[in-house]
Structure formats: C-alpha cells, structure tokens
Short mmCIF file of C-alpha atoms in Angstrom, two decimals:
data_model
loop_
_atom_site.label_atom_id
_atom_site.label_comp_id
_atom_site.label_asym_id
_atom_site.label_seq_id
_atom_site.Cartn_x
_atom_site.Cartn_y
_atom_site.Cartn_z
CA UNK A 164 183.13 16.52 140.42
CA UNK A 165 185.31 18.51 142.45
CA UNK A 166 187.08 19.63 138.69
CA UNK A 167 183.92 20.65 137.68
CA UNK A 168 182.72 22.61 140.61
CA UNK A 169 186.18 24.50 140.17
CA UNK A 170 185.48 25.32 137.16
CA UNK A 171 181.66 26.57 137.22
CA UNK A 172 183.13 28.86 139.94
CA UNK A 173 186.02 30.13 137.37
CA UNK A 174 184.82 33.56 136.17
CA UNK A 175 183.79 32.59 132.59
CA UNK A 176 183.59 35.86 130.88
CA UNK A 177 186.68 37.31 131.70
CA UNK A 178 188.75 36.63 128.43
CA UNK A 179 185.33 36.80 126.02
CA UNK A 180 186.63 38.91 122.62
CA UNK A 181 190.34 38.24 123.62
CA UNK A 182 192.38 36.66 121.10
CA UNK A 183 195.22 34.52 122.91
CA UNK A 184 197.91 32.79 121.09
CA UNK A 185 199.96 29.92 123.40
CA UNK A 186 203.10 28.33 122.59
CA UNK A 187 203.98 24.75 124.33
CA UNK A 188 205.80 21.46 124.54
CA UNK A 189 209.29 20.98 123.19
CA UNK A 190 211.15 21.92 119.83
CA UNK A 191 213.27 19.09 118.45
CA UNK A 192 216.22 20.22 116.32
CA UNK A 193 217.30 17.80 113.99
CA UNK A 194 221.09 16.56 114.14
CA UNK A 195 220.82 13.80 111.31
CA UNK A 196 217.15 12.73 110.30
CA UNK A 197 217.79 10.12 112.51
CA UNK A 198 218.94 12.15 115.79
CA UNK A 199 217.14 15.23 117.46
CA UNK A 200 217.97 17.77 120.15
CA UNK A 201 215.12 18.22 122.56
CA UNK A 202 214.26 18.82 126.46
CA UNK A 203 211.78 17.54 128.81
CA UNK A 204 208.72 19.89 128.53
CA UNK A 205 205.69 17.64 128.21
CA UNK A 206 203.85 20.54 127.35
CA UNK A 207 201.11 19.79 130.01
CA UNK A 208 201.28 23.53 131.84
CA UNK A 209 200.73 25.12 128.07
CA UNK A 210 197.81 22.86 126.86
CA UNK A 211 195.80 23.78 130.94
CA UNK A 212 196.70 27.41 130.11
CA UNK A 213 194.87 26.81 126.74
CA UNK A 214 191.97 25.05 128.84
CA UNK A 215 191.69 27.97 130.97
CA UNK A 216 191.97 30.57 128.76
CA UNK A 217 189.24 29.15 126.81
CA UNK A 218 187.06 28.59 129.99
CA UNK A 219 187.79 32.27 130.39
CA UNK A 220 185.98 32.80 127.21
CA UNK A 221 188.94 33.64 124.80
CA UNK A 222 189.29 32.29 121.10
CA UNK A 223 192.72 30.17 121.84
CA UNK A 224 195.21 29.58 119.65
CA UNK A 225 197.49 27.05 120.49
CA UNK A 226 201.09 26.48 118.66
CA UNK A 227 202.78 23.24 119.58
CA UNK A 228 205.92 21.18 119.65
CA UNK A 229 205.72 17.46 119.75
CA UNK A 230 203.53 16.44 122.65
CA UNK A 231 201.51 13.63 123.37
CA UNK A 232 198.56 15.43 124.54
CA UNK A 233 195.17 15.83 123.12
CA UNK A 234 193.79 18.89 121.53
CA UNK A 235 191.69 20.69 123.49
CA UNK A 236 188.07 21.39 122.24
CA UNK A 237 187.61 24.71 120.57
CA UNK A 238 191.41 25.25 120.40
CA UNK A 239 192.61 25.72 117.48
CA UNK A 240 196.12 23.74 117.45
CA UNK A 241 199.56 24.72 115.08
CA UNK A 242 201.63 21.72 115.19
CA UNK A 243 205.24 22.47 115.17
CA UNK A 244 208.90 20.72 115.17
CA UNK A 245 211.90 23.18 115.44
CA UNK A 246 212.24 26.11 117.21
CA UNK A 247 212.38 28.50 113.55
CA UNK A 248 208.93 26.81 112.95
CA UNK A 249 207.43 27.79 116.25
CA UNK A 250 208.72 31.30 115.64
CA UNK A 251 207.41 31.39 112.04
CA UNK A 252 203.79 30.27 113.70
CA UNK A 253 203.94 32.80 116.07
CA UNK A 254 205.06 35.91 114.32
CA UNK A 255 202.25 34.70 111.83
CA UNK A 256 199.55 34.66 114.56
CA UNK A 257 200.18 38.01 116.09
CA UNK A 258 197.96 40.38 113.70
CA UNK A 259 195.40 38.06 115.64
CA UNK A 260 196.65 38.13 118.83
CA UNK A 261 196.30 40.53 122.26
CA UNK A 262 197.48 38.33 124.69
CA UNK A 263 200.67 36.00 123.84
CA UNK A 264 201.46 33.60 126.77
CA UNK A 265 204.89 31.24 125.98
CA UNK A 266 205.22 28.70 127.81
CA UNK A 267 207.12 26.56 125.21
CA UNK A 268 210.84 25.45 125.63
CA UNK A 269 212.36 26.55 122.88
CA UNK A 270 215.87 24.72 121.90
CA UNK A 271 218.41 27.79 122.59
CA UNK A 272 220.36 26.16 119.94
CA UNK A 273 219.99 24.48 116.69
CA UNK A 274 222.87 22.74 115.14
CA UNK A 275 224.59 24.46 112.15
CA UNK A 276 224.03 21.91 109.32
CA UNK A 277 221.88 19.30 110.07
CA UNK A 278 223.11 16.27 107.83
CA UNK A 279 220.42 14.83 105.36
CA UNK A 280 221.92 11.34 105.73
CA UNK A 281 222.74 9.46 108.97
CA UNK A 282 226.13 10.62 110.43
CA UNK A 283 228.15 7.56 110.40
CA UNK A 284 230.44 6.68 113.70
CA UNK A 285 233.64 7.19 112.90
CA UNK A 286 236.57 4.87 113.21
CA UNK A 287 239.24 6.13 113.55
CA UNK A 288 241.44 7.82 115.95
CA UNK A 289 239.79 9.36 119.59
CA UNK A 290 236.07 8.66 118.67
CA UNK A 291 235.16 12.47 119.50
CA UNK A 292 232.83 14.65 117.47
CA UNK A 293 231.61 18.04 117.85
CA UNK A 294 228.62 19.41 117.02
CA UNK A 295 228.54 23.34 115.96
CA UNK A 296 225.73 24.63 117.63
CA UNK A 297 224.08 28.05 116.62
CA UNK A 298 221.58 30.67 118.51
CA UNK A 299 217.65 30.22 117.40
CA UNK A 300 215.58 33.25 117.30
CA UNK A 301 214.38 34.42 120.62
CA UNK A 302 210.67 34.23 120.22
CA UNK A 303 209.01 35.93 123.00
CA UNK A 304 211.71 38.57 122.50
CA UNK A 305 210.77 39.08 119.05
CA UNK A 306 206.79 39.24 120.23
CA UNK A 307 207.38 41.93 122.64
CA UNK A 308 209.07 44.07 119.97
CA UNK A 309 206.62 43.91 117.41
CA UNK A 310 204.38 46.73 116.26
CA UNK A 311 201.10 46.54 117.40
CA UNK A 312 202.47 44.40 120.92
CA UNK A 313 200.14 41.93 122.61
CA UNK A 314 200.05 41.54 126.12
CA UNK A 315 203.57 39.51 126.14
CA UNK A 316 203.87 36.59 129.29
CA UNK A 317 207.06 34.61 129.61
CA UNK A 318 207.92 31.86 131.47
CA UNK A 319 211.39 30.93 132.79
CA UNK A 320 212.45 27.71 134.11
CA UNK A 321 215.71 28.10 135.51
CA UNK A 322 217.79 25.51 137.66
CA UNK A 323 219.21 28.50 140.35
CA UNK A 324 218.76 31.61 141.67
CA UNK A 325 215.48 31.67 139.46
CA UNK A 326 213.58 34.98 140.59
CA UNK A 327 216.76 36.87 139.48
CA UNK A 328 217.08 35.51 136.41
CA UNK A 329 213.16 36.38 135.63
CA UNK A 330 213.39 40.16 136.34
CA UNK A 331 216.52 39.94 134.17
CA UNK A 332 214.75 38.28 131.37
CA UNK A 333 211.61 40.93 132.05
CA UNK A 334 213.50 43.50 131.41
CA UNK A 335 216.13 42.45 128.34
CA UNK A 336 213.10 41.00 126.71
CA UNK A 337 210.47 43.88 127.32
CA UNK A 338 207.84 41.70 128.73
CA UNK A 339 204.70 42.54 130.46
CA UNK A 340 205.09 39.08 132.79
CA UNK A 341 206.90 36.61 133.55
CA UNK A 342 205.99 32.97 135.36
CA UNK A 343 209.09 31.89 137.41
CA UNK A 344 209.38 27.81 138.35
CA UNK A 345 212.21 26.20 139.24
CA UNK A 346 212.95 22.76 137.19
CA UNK A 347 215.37 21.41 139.83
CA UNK A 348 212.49 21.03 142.56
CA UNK A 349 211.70 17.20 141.57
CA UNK A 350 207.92 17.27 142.60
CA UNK A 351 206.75 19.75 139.78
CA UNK A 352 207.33 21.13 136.74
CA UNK A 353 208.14 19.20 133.31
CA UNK A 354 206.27 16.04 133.09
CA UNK A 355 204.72 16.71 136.62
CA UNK A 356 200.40 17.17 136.70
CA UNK A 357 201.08 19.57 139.29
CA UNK A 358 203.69 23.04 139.76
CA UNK A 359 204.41 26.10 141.79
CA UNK A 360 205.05 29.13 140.09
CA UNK A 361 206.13 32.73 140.88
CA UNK A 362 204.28 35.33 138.72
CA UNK A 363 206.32 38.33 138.01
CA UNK A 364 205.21 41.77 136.35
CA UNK A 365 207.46 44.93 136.01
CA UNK A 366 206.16 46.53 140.00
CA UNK A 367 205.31 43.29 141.68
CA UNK A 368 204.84 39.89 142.00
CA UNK A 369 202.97 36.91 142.96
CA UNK A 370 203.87 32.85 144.60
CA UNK A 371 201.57 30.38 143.34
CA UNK A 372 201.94 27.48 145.45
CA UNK A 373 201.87 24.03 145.00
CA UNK A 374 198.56 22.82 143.18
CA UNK A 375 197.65 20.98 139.95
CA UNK A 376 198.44 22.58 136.57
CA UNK A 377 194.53 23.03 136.05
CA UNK A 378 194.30 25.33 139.72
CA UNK A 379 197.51 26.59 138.70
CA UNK A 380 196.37 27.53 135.12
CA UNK A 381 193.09 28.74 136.05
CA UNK A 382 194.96 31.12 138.76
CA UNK A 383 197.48 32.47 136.29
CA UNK A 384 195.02 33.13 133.20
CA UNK A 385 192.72 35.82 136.35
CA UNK A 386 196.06 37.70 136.87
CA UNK A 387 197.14 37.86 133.80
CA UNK A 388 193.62 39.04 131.96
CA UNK A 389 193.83 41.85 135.00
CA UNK A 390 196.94 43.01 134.41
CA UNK A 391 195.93 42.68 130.50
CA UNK A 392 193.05 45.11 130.92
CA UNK A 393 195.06 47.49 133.19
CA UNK A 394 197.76 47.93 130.48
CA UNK A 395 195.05 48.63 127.73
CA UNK B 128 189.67 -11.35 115.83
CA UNK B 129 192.14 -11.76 112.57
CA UNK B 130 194.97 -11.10 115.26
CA UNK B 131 193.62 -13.52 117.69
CA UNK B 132 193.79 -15.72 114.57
CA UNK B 133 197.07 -15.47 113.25
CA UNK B 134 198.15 -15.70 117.24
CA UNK B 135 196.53 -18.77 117.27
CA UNK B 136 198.63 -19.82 114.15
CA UNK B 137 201.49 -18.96 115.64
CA UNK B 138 203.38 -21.98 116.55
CA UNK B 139 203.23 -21.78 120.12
CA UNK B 140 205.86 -23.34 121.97
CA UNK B 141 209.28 -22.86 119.68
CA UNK B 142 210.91 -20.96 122.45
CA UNK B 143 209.68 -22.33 125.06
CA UNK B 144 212.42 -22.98 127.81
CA UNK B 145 214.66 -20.16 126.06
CA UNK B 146 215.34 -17.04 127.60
CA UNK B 147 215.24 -13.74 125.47
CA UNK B 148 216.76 -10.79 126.33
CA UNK B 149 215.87 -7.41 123.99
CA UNK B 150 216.61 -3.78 123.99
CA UNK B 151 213.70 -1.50 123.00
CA UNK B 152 213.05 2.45 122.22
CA UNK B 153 215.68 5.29 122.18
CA UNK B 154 218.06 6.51 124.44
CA UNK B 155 218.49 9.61 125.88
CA UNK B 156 221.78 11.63 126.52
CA UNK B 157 221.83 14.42 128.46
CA UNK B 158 223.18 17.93 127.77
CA UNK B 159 222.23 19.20 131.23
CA UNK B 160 219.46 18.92 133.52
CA UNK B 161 216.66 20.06 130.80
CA UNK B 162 218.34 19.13 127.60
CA UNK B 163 218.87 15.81 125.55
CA UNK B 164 219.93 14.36 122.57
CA UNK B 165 217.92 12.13 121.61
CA UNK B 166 216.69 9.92 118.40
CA UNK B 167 213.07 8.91 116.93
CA UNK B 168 212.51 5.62 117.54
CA UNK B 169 209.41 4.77 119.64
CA UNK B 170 210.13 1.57 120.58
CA UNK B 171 207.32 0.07 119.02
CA UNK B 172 209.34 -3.04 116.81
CA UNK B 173 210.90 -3.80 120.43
CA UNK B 174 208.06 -4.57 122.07
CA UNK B 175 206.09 -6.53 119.07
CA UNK B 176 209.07 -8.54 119.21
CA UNK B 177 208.77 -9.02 122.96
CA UNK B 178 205.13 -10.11 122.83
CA UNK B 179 205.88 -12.43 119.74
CA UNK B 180 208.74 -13.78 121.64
CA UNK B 181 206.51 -14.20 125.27
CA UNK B 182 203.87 -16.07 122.76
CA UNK B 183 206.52 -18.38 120.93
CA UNK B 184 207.07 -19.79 125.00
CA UNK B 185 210.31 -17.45 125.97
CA UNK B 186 210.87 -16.06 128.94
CA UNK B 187 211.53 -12.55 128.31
CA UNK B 188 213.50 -9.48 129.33
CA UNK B 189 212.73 -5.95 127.40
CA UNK B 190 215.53 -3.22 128.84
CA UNK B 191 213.37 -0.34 127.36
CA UNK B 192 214.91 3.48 127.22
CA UNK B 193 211.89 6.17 127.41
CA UNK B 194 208.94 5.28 125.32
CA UNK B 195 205.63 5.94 125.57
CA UNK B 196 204.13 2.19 125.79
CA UNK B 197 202.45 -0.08 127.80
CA UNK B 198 204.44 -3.06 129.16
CA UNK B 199 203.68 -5.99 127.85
CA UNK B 200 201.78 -8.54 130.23
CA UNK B 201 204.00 -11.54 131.60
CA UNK B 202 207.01 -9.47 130.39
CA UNK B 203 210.12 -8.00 132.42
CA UNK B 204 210.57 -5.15 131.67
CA UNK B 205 213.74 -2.96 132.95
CA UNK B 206 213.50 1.04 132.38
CA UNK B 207 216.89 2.83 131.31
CA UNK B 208 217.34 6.38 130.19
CA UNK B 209 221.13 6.33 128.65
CA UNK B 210 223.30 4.75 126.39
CA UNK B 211 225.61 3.84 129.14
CA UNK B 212 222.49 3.08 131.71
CA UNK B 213 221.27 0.31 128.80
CA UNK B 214 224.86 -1.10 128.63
CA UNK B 215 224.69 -1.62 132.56
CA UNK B 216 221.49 -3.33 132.23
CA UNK B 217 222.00 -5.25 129.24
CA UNK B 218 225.93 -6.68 130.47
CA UNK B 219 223.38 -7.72 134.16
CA UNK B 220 220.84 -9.40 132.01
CA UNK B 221 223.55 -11.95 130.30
CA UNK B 222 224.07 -14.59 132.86
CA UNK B 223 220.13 -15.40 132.32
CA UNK B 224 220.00 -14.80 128.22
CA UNK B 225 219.99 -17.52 125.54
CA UNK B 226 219.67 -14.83 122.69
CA UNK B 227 219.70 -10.98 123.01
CA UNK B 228 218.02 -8.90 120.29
CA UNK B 229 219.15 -5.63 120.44
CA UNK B 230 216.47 -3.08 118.34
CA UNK B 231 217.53 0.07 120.54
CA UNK B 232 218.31 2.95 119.08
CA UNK B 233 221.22 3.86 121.15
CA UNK B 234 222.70 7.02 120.69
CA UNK B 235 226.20 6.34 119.57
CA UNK B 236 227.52 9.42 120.91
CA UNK B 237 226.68 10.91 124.76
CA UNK B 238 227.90 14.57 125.70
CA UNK B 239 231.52 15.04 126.92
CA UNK B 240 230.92 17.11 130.19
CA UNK B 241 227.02 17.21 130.76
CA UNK B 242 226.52 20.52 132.86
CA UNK B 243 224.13 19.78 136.52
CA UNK B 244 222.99 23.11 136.30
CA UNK B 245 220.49 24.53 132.98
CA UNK B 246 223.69 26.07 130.38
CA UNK B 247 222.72 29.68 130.02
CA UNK B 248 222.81 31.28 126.86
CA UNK B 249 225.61 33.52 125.99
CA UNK B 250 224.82 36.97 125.38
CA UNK B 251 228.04 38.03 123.57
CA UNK B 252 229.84 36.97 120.50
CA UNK B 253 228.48 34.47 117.59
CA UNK B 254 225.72 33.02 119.40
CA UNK B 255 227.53 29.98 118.45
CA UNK B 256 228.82 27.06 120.80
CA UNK B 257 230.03 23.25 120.24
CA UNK B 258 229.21 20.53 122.25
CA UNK B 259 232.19 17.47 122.44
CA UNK B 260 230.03 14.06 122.06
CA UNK B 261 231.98 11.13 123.04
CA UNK B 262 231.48 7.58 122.13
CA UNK B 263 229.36 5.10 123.94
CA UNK B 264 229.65 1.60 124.48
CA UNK B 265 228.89 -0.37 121.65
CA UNK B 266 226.29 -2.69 123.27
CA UNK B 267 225.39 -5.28 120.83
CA UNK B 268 229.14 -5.68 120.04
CA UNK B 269 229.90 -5.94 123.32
CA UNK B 270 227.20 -9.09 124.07
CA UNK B 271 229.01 -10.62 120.74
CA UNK B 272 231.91 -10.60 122.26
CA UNK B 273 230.73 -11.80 125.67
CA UNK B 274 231.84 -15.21 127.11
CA UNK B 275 229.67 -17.47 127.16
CA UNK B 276 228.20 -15.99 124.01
CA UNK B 277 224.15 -15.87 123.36
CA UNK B 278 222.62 -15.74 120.07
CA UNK B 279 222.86 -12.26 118.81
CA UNK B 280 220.68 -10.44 116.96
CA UNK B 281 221.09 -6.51 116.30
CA UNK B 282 219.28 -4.28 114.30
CA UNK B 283 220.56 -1.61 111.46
CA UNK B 284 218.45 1.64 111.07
CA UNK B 285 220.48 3.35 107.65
CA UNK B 286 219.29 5.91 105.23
CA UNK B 287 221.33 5.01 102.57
CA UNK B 288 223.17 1.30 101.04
CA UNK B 289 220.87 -0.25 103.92
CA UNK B 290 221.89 -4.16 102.85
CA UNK B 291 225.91 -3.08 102.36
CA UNK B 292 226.43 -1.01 105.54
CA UNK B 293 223.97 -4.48 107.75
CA UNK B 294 226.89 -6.75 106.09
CA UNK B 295 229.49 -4.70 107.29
CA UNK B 296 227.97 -4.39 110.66
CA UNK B 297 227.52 -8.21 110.92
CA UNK B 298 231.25 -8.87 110.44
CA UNK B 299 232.41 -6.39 112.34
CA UNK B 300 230.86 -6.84 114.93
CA UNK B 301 230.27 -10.53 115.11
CA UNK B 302 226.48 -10.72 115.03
CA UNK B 303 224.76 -13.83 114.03
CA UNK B 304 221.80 -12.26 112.23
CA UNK B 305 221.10 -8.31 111.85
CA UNK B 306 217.80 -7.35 110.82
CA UNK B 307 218.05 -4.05 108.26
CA UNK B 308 215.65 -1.31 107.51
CA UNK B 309 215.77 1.68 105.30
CA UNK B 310 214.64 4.55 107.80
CA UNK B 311 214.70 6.92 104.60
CA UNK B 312 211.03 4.96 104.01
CA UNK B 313 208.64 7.58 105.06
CA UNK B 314 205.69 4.56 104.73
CA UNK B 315 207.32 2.02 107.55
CA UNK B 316 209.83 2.56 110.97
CA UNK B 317 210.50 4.79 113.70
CA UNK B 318 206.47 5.81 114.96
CA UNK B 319 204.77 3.63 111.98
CA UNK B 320 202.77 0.67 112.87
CA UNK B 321 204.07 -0.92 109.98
CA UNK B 322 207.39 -2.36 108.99
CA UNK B 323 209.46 -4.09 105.94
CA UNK B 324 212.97 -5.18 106.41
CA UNK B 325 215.64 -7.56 105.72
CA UNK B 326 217.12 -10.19 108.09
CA UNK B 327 220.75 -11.09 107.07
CA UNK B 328 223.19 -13.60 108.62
CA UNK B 329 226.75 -14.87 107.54
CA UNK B 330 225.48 -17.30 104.76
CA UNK B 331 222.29 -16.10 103.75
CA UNK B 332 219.08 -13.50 103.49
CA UNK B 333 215.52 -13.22 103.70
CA UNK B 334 213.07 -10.41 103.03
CA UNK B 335 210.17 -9.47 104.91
CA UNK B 336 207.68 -7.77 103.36
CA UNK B 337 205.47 -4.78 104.08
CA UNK B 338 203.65 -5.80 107.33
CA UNK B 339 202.33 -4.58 110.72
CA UNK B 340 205.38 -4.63 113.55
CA UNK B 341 203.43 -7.57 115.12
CA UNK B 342 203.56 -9.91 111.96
CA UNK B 343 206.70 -8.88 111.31
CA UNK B 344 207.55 -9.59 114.55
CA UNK B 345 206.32 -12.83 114.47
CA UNK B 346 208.47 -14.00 111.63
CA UNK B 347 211.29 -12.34 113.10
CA UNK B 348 210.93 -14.72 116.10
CA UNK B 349 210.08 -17.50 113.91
CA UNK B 350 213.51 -17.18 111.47
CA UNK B 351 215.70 -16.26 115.16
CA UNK B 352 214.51 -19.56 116.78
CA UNK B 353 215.19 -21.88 113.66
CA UNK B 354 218.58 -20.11 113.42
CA UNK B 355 219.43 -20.37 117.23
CA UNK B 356 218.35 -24.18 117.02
CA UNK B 357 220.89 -24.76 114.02
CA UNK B 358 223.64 -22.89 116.05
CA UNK B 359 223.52 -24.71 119.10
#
C-alpha cells in the first residue's frame, strides 16, 4: 500500500515520448564453455530504473546480462551474455534512444581465446596457469561519442575514494551524469534491495541517501529527465 | 501426483541409519572484491540427490557453493562460496559421513593474489593483463584418501571422451564410483531439469538414461547404496 501510494504520487508524465534504453546485471565472459568470468551485480538497481522510467511514462528498453529477475511489464527486454554482446545491443538501440542510463557491470576484461573444449588441469610441474586477459569495449564511452548523442548516465561503483573517480570518469568518458555508490559499504549496493547513491553532473551534484532501490530509482529517473530537458 | 507416485515406489528405508555427505552448485573464486571466476552449474543434480538420499532414510549433509535454490526440508545444509571454503567444510563433515558424493563444480583453479580493493583498468599500453590462477585442493581426492575412508562418489562434467577421461579420474584418484556426463549435451546438465549420464566403478558400468534430475537421482541413490552395502 505504502508502494503504491509512492507511486500514484510519482509524476507520471514526465518521461511520456522519451525513448530510454537501460543496460543491467552482469556480463559473463566465457573462459572454457564450462568456466565464466563474472561479478556480483544482481541487476536489481537497473530493472527499478526500468520500473521507474516506465512509471515516468517512457517506452523502456531494457538490455540485460544474466539475472534472475523478472521482466518488467511493458519493457521491452534484450537478453545478453558477454560484454561485446551488450555493446552490440546497445550501439543497435541508439537510433531509438534519447536517454541511455548504464547501470550494467560490464567485465573490463574478456579473456583472449576462450577454449571451445574444457581446459584440462594440468599435471605437471607448479600447477600455475595464466589467463591472457584483454580490454572489452567501453560501452557508455562509445554512447557518449556517437552522432546523434542521447542523454548519456553512468554509474560507477568503485571500492575507494569513489566521488573522485566519478568526475574522472565524467569527464574521460563525456558523460552528461554519473551515479556514484560505493560497493565496499556492506548494507547496499549489489545484491542489496536497498542503496545510497551520489548523483553527479558536469556543475553539481546530488547524495541520495539510504532508501530502497524503488525510492532510490524513482528519485534518480526526476533528476535525470530534468537535467535531460535542460540539455535539449 | 506421478512424483508422489514414483516417491512412494521408492524403496524407502535403504539408507536409513547411513549418513550422506554431498557437495552441490559451483564455486566461486574471487578476482577482487566485485569480480569472480566462476562456472555454470546450478546445483540442481546436488540437491535431487540430497532429497533422494533424505527419502531413501539418510541423514544428510549438502555443503552447497552459491545457487539459487531452496534448501531442502529435513536437510543440513552448509553454505560455502570457494573452492578452498568447500574443502574446509567438506574435510569438517568427515568424522560424521558414511559416503560423500561430491557433484560440485569446483573451480580447479582460484586467483594467485586476489586484490581487496576493485583492480582499475589500465589506461596505457595493450589493454591487456594476465591473471596467475593457482591450483585448489582437490576435494574429492582428498576424502579418497582420508583415513577412515567413506564411500566415495565424484562426479565428471567433460566435453569431450566423457567415459575415457571418468576412468582415468576413478583410478587416479581412488573413487569408488564416478558418475559421468557429457556437458557438450545442450538437451541435459548444468541449468536443465533433465539429465542422462553414466555411473562407472572399478569393475563395471551402468547407463542412465534421459530423465528428470529427480529420477535420475533416485537411481543414483539406489545403485550408491547397493554398492556401499557390497563394500562394507
């Protein structure tokens, strides 16, 4: 009850004719077909933005890794494994997109040639391996340089020192926003229902405090169609 | 009510006074604090054959790495995240185990020096980097080698030569009975609901065809228990 009395006093029209594309959750990158690299988004602060935004009255796309999360009603969902498919999905959605909000945790790194076949232990002499990792493409890097631009909003979970490393990544990345939480407080973020976040934009910025990923969602999706509309 | 049936056919009390001891569901090694390696089983053939084994009269242990699964009722169930965290668990649990089935999926290799803080890319260079993996414990070898001894069971995931790599296994690592599946199937394994595989020991082999993990798992329990009986 108290869920749906937040959200009858959301501003529903906000976002109506807006085309928003979302990335979320995880990529895996395959080692072996057996073995994967991954990381612990649950994808839960991605799939509320897509809530939100849709409450908010846009037409929501929503590209994601593996989850185990519903589908949203009236999102439509891009399922996704590896980091160059997430980036393939989202360069393909942006001649429909104005505002592009990743909150996905893209693998960095994908290893240099996967194997086909199980990679046998070895054994024989000191029973270490290495494992060649290479750069993926940077997506919301690559979304904020293409020609027309949406609105571009990054997110950064960092482990230290986290507000400077988000107006670093603002500016290398040429983004219109950023959404700052740090993943070494235990009580929020990854597979947390609730998180804190610190909204950052080129001249200012904004705390979010502590509150579920819903309030949080609902509270980030009002800034960031303002500062949308200001830009236009 | 065709499950409640072929529970009911079950032969009931075959294990009952034995206590069963089984590892369930991947393992997960981290890189640093948002970053794994990890593989794809769900855990799924672990806990069939926990419930098969509760049902057959055992008293039973499941040391389960991250899955996404309800614990079975009248089960104990212990929660691990790594390769060596399972080991720990599994050497504790072997003062109070009669037979130990290991189906994990333990990642044979964990990362050399995991990092506490997030790695940050590099912004120079290749892009590339290597990671040094290191091996783990061998856990099922380990409980075969274990004084007193119980009756061991492990499980071979392969892609390729399934039956020739399960008869290596068995020798080498003094097994009494290795159940083999061909994860190259894309139709049974890993997040199926189904399963076919072959359970080997010194002297002989048996098939078991195309079935759901519970069935399966019932004639899993059924051929361990005959086999433990002959071996005591």
């Amino acid at each position: 009850q108290l869920a749906q009395l937040t959200a009858d006093l959301f501003p529903r029209q906000i976002l109506t004719g807006t085309r928003v594309t979302i990335t979320a959750g995880p990529t895996r990158e395959a080692i072996d077909p057996v073995r994967y690299i991954s990381n612990h988004s649950s994808g839960k602060m991605g799939y509320a933005i897509a809530e939100a935004a849709r409450d908010a009255g846009a037409e929501v796309t929503l590209i994601s890794g593996p989850v185990n999360l519903p589908t949203p009603e009236r999102v439509k969902r891009i399922d996704v494994v590896s980091a160059q498919d997430m980036y393939a999905a989202s360069m393909n959605a942006l001649i429909q997109t104005d505002i592009f909000i990743a909150t996905a945790a893209v693998a960095d790194f994908r290893v240099e040639n996967s194997h086909n076949q199980k990679i046998k232990k070895q054994h024989n002499s000191s029973g270490a391996m290495t494992l060649t990792l290479v750069e993926n493409p940077d997506i919301v890097a690559a979304v904020a340089k293409h020609s027309p631009k949406p609105f571009t909003v990054g997110f950064a979970a960092e482990t230290q020192d986290v507000e400077n490393y988000a107006r670093q990544k603002i500016q290398r990345k040429g983004l219109d926003m950023i959404v700052a939480n740090d993943v070494s407080r235990t009580d929020i973020g990854f597979n947390s229902d609730q998180n804190a976040v610190t909204v950052i934009w080129p001249e200012g910025q904004q705390p979010l405090e502590l509150a579920s990923k819903a309030q949080i969602a609902r509270d980030l999706v009002t800034l960031i169609s303002a500062h949308y509309k200001k830009a236009r």
